[in-house]
Coordinates of C-alpha atoms in Angstrom, one line a residue:
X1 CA 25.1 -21.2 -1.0
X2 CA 25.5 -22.2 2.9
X3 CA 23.3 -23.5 5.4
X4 CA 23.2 -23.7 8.8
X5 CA 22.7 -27.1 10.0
X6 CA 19.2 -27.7 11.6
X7 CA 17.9 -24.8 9.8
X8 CA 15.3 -27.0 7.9
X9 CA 12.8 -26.5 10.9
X10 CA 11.2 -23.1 10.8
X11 CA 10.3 -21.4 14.2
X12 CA 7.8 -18.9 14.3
X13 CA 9.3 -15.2 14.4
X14 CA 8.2 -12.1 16.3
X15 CA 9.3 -10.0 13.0
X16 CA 8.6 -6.7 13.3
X17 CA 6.7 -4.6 10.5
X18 CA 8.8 -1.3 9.1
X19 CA 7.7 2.1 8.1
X20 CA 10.1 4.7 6.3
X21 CA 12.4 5.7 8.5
X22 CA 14.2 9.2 7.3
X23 CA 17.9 8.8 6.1
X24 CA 19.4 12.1 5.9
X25 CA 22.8 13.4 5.5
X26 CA 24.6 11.3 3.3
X27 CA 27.5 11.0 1.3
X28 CA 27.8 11.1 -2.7
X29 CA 29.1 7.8 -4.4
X30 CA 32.1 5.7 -3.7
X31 CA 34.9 5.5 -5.9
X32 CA 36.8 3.4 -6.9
X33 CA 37.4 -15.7 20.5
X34 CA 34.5 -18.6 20.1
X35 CA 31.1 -16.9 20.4
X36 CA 29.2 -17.1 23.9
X37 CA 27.0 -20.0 24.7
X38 CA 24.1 -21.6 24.4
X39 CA 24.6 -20.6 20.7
X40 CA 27.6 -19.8 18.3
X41 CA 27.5 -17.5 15.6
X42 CA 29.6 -16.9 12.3
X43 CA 32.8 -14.3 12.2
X44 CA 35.7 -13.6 14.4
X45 CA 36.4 -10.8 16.4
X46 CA 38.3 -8.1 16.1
X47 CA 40.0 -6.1 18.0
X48 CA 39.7 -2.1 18.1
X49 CA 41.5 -0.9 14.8
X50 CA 40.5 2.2 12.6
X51 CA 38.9 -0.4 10.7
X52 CA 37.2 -2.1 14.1
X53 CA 33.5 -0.1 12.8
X54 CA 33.0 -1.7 9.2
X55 CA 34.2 -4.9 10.8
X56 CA 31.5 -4.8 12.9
X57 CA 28.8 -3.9 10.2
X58 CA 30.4 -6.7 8.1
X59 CA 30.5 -9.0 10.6
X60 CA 26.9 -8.5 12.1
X61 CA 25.6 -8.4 8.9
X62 CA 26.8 -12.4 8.5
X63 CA 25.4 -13.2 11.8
X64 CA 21.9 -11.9 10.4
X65 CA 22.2 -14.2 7.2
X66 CA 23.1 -17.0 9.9
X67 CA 20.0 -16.6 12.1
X68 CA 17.5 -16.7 8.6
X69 CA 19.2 -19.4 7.3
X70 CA 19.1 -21.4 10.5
X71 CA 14.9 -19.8 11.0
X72 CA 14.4 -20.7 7.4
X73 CA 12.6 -17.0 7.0
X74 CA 11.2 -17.0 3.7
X75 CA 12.7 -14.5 1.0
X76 CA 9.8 -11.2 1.6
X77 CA 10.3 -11.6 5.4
X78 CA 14.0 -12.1 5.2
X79 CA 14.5 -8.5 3.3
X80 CA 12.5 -6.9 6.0
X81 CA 15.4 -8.3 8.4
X82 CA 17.7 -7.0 6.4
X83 CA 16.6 -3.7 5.5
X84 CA 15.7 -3.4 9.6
X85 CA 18.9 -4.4 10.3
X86 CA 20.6 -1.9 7.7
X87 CA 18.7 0.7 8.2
X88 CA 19.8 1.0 12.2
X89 CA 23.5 0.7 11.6
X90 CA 22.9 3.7 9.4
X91 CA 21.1 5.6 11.2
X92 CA 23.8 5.0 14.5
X93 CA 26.3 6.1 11.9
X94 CA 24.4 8.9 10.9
X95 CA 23.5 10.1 14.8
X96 CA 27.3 9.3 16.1
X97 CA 28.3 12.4 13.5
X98 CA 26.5 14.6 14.9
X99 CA 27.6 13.8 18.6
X100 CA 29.7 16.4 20.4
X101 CA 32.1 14.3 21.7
X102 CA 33.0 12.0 18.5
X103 CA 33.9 15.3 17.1
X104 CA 37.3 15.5 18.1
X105 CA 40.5 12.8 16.9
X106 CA 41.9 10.1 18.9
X107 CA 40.7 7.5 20.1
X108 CA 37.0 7.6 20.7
X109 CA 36.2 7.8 16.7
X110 CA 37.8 5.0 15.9
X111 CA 35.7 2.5 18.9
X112 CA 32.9 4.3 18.9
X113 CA 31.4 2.9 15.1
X114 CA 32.2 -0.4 15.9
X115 CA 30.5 -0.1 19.5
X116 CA 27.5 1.7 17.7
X117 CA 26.9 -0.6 15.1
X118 CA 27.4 -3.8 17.6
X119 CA 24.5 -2.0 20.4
X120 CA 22.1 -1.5 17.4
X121 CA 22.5 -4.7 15.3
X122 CA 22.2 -6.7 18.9
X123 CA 19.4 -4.9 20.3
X124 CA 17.4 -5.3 16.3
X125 CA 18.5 -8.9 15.6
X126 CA 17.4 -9.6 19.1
X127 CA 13.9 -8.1 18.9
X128 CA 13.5 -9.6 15.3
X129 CA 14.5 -13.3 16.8
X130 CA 13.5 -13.6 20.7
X131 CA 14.8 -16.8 20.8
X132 CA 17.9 -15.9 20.4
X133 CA 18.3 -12.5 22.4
X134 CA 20.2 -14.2 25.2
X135 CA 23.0 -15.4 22.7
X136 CA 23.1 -12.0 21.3
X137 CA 22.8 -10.3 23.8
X138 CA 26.1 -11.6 25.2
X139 CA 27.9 -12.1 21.8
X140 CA 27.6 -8.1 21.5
X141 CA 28.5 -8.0 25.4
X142 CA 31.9 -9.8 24.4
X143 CA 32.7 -7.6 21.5
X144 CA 32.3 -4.7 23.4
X145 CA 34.3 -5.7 26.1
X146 CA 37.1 -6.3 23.4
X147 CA 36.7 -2.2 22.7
X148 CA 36.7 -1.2 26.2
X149 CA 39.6 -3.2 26.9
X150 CA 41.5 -1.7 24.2
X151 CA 40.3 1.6 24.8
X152 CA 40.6 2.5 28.7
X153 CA 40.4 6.1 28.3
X154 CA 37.6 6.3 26.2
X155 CA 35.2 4.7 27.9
X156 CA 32.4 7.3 28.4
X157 CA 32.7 7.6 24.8
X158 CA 32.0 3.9 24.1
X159 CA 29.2 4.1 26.6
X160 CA 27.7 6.9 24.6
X161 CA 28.2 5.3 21.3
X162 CA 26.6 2.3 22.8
X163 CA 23.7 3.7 24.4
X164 CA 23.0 5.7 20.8
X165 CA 23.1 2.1 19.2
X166 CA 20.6 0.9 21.5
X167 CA 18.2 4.3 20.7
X168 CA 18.6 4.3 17.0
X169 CA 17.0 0.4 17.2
X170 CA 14.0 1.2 19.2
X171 CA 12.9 4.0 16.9
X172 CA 13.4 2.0 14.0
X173 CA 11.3 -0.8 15.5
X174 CA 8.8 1.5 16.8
X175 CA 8.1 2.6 13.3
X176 CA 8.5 -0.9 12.3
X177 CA 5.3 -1.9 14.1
X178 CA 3.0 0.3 12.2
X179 CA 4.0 -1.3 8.2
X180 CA 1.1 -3.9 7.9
X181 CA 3.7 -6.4 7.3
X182 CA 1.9 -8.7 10.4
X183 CA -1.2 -9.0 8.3
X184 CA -3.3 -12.0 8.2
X185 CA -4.5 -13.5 4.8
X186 CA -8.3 -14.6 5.1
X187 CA -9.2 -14.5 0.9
X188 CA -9.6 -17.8 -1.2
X189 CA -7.3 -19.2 -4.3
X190 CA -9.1 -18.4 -7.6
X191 CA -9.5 -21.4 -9.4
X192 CA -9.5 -22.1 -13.4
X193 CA -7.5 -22.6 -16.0
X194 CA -4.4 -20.7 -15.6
X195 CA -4.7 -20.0 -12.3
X196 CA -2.0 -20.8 -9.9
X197 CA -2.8 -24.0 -7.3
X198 CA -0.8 -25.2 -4.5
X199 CA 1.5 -28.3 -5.3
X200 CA 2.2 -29.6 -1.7
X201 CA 0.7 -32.3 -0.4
X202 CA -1.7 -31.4 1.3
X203 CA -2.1 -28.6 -0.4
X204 CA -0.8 -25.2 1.6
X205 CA -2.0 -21.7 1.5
X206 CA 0.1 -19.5 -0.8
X207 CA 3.0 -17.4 0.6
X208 CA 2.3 -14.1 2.0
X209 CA -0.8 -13.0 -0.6
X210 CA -0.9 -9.2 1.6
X211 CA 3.0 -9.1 1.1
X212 CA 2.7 -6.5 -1.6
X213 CA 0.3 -4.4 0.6
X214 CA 3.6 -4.1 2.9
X215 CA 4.5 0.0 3.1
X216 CA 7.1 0.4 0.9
X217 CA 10.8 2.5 1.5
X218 CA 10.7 4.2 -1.6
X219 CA 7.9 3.3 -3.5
X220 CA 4.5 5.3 -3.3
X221 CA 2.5 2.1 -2.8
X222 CA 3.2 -2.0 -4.2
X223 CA 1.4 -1.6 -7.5
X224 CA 3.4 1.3 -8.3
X225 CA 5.8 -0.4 -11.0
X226 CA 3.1 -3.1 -11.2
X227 CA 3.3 -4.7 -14.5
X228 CA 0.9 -5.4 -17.5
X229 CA -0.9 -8.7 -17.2
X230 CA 1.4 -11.7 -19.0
X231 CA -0.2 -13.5 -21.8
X232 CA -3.2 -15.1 -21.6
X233 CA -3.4 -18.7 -20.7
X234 CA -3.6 -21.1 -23.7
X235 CA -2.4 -18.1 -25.7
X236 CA 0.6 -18.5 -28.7
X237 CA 2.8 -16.3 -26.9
X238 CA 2.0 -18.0 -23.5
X239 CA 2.5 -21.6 -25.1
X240 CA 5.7 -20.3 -26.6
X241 CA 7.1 -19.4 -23.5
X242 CA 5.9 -22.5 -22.1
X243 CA 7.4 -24.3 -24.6
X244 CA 10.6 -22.4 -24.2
X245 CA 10.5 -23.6 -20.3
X246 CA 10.2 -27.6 -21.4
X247 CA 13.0 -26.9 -23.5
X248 CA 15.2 -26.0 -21.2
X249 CA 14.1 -29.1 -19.2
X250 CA 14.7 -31.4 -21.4
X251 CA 17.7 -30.2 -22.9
X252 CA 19.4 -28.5 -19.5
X253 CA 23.0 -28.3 -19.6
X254 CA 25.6 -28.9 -16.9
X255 CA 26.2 -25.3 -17.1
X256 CA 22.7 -24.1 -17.5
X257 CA 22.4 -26.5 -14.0
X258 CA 25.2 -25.1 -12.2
X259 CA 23.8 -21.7 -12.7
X260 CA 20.1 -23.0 -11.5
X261 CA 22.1 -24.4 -8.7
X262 CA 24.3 -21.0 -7.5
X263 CA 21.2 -18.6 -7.6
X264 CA 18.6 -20.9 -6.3
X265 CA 19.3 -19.8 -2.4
X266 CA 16.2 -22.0 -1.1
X267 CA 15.0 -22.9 2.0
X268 CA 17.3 -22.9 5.2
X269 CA 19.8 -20.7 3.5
X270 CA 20.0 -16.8 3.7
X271 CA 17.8 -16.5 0.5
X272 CA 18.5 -14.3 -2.8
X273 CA 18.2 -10.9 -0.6
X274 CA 21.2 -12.4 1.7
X275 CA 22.9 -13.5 -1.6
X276 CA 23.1 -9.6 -2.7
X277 CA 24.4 -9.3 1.5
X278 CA 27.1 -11.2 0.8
X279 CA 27.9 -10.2 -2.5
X280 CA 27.8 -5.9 -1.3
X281 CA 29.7 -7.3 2.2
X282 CA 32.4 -8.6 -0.3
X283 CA 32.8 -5.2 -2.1
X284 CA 32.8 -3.0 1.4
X285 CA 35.8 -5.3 2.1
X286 CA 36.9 -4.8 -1.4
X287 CA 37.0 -1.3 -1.7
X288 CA 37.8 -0.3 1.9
X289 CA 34.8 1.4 2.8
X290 CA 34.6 3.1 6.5
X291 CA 31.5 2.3 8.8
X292 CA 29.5 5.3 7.3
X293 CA 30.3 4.4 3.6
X294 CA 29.4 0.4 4.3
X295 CA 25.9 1.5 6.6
X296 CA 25.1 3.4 3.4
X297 CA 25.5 1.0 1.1
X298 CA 23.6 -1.6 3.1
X299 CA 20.9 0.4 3.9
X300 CA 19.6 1.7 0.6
X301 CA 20.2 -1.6 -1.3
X302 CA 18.7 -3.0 1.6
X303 CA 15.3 -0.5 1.2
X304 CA 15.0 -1.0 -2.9
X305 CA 15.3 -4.9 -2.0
X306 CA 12.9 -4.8 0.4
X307 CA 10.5 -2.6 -1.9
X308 CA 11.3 -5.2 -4.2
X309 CA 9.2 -8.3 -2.8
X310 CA 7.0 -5.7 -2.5
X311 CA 6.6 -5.2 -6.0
X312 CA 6.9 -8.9 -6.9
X313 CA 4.4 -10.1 -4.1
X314 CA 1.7 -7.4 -5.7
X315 CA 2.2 -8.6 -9.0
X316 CA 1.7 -11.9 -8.0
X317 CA -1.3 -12.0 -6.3
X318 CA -2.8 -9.3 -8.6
X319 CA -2.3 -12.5 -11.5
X320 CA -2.4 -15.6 -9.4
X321 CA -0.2 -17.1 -12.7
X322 CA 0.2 -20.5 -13.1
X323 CA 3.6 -22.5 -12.6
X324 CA 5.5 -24.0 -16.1
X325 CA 5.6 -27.3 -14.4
X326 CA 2.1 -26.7 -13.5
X327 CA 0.6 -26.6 -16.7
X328 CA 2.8 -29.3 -18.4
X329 CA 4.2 -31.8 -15.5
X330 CA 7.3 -33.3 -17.2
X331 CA 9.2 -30.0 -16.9
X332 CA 11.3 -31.1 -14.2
X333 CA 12.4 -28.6 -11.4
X334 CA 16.2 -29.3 -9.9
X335 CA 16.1 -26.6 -7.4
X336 CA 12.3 -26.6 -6.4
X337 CA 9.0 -25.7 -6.8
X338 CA 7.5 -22.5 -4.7
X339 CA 4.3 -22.4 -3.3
X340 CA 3.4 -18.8 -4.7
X341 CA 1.9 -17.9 -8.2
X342 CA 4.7 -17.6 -10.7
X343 CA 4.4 -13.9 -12.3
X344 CA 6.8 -12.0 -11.4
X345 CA 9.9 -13.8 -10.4
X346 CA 10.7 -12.8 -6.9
X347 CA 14.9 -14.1 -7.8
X348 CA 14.6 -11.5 -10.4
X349 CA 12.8 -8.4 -9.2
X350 CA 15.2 -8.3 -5.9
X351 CA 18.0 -8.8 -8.2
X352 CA 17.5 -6.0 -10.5
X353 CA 17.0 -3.8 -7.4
X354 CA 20.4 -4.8 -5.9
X355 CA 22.4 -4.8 -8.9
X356 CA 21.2 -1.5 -9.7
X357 CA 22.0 0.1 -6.1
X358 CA 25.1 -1.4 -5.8
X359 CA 26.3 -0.6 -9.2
X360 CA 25.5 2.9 -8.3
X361 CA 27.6 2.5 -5.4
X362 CA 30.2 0.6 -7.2
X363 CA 30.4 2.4 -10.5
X364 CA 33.8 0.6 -11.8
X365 CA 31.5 -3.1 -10.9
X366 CA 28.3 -2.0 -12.7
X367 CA 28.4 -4.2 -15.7
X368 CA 29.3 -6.9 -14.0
X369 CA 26.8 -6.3 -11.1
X370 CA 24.0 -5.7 -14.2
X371 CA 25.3 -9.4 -15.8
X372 CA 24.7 -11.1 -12.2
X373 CA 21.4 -9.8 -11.8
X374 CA 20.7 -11.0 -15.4
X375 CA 22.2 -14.7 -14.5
X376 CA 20.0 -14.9 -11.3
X377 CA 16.9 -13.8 -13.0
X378 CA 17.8 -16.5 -16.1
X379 CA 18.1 -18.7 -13.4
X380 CA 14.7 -19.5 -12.4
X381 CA 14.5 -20.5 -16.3
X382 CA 16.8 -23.2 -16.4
X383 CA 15.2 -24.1 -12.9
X384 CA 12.1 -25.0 -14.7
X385 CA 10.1 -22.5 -12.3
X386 CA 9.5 -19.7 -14.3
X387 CA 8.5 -18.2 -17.9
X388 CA 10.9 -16.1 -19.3
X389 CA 8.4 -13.0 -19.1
X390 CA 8.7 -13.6 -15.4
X391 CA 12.1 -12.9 -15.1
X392 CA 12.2 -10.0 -17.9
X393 CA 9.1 -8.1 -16.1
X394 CA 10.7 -8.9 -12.4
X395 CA 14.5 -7.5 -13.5
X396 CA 13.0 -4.6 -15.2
X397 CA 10.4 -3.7 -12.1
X398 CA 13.2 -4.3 -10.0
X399 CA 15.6 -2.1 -11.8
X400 CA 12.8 0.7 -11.9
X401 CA 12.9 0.8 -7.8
X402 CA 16.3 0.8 -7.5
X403 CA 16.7 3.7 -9.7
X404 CA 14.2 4.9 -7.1
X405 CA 16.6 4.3 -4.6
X406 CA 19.5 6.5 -6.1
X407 CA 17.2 9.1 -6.6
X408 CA 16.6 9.4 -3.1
X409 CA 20.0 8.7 -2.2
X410 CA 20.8 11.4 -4.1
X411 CA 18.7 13.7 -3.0
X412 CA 19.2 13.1 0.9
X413 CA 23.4 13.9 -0.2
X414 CA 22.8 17.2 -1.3

């Protein structure tokens, strides 16, 4: 998957925590110039069409996966990005409906979602990365000077649609202050056999241990689709899987590699949850999905991935599991090693969520979408990181909340 050069250093990030932030009114399923200085970022521009509005969610989208990539946000914190981000361009969407003078044809419908969705995504991105609110800031200047250029007689309505842009992202991040997501980890590794330990030298505290204390989208709280405990250390079904994991090791193919290799979106890339980005951005393009449609779909895989982590991160610091490669060091790992506890896999659980949402979304992709989500999860076994009951409990956990997440996509279209 791509990089952004220079991503390997991390910068600290003024992320902002979410609460649930009511979607309402939506519809049933689908069928069927360089960038401003100091700073460039990814996709052209493009000037006002009736398509102008999902190019802009598309596009913004991309320039989100960019600036975590080039952050190197970790894979919890870079679903809360998206999700943030989603979540705002669906709620401008949502708000510009119901906005007296976007009622009527011409013009001003078709600039007005593409000068929505560019005010929100700037003003969110921006507040997410401080650092790079000045480049934003005038890369969404630019693009909305391509609108009002090409729309001179609408240009109180692109005001409008721009200023509604800008309130939609300050009361999303006003309720995403309140979330818990900020919180500071003071406990202590358990230590013992079986127990997860950190393998960096020097040793590093674990990754986000409160993560699955985050407040959830759609689930009533992190432990809800918590799963039972795997098998006991030193166990014969522990030591088979085990086993199973040193097989694959020693006896990886180029294929089994490959696939290891596609799915194992690492640091300084857009991690798995801006894998499933690009893979639902593809299929908005795909299907030719309006601004409304595409916000949709973002937003509520977007939620269930989020509430993923969620899930995974409370599973694994409910079990503090021990790595494969942990327990028997000649398993080799190709595409890294994680400084978390293993149960449940994180590549999994968001998978299963996304698949799932999308596949609702997507109905004639679903299989296919279901088969992905079953090669990332596999992934992580070829990768040597994780037991196959990992993977199995993560895709089925994150299935369960994105099943979640059509129910209540559902419900809000009636």
């Amino acid at each position: 998957m791509r990089t952004v050069a220079g991503g390997a250093v991390c910068r600290k990030l003024n992320l902002l925590a979410v609460g649930m932030f009511t979607l309402a009114g939506c519809d049933g399923g689908i069928a069927g110039p360089p960038a401003p200085p100091p700073r460039a970022f990814g996709g052209a521009l493009a000037a006002a069409a009736p398509n102008a509005g999902v190019e802009a969610v598309v596009r913004w989208n991309e320039i989100a996966r960019d600036l975590v990539a080039e952050h190197s946000v970790t894979p919890p914190l870079a679903s809360r990005v998206y999700a943030l981000l989603s979540v705002t361009q669906h709620e401008a969407m949502l708000a510009l409906a119901q906005h007296p003078r976007m009622s009527v044809t011409g013009a001003a419908p078709l600039h007005a979602p593409a000068a929505a969705v560019v005010a929100a995504s700037a003003a969110t991105l921006s507040s997410l990365f401080p650092g790079e609110a000045s480049a934003l800031t005038a890369r969404s200047g630019e693009e909305i000077e391509v609108l009002r250029r090409s729309a001179p007689r609408v240009h109180d309505e692109v005001a409008d649609a721009i200023a509604l842009g800008e309130r939609t992202a300050a009361a999303v991040l006003d309720r995403a202050r309140t979330d818990g997501a900020d919180a500071v980890w003071s406990g202590s590794v358990p230590t013992g056999p079986g127990f997860w330990f950190s393998s960096v030298e020097p040793p590093q505290p674990p990754l986000l241990p409160l993560w699955g204390k985050v407040r959830p989208w759609f689930m009533s709280s992190g432990s809800q689709f918590r799963p039972p405990a795997p098998p006991a250390f030193g166990s014969p079904a522990f030591l088979n899987a085990l086993a199973e994991v040193r097989h694959y090791s020693d006896h990886r193919t180029a294929e089994q590699l490959r696939i290891a290799h596609v799915w194992a979106d690492g640091p300084a890339t857009y991690t798995p949850p801006g894998h499933w980005n690009e893979i639902a951005t593809a299929l908005i393009r795909a299907y030719h999905l309006d601004a409304r449609r595409a916000t949709r779909v973002l937003a509520y895989m977007n939620m269930a991935i989020m509430d993923a982590g969620i899930s995974c991160w409370d599973a694994k610091y409910t079990y503090w599991l021990i790595r494969p490669s942990q327990v028997d060091p000649r398993i080799t790992t190709p595409v890294g090693l994680p400084n978390f506890p293993a149960y449940t896999s994180g590549h999994a659980t968001f998978s299963g969520a996304a698949g799932e949402v999308l596949g609702h979304f997507f109905a004639a992709e679903r299989a296919r979408l279901r088969a992905m989500a079953e090669e990332a999860a596999v992934s992580r076994l070829y990768g040597g990181i994780h037991y196959r009951f990992d993977s199995d409990r993560g895709l089925e956990a994150g299935r369960a909340i994105g099943r979640l997440a059509i129910d209540a996509e559902r419900q809000r279209a009636r």
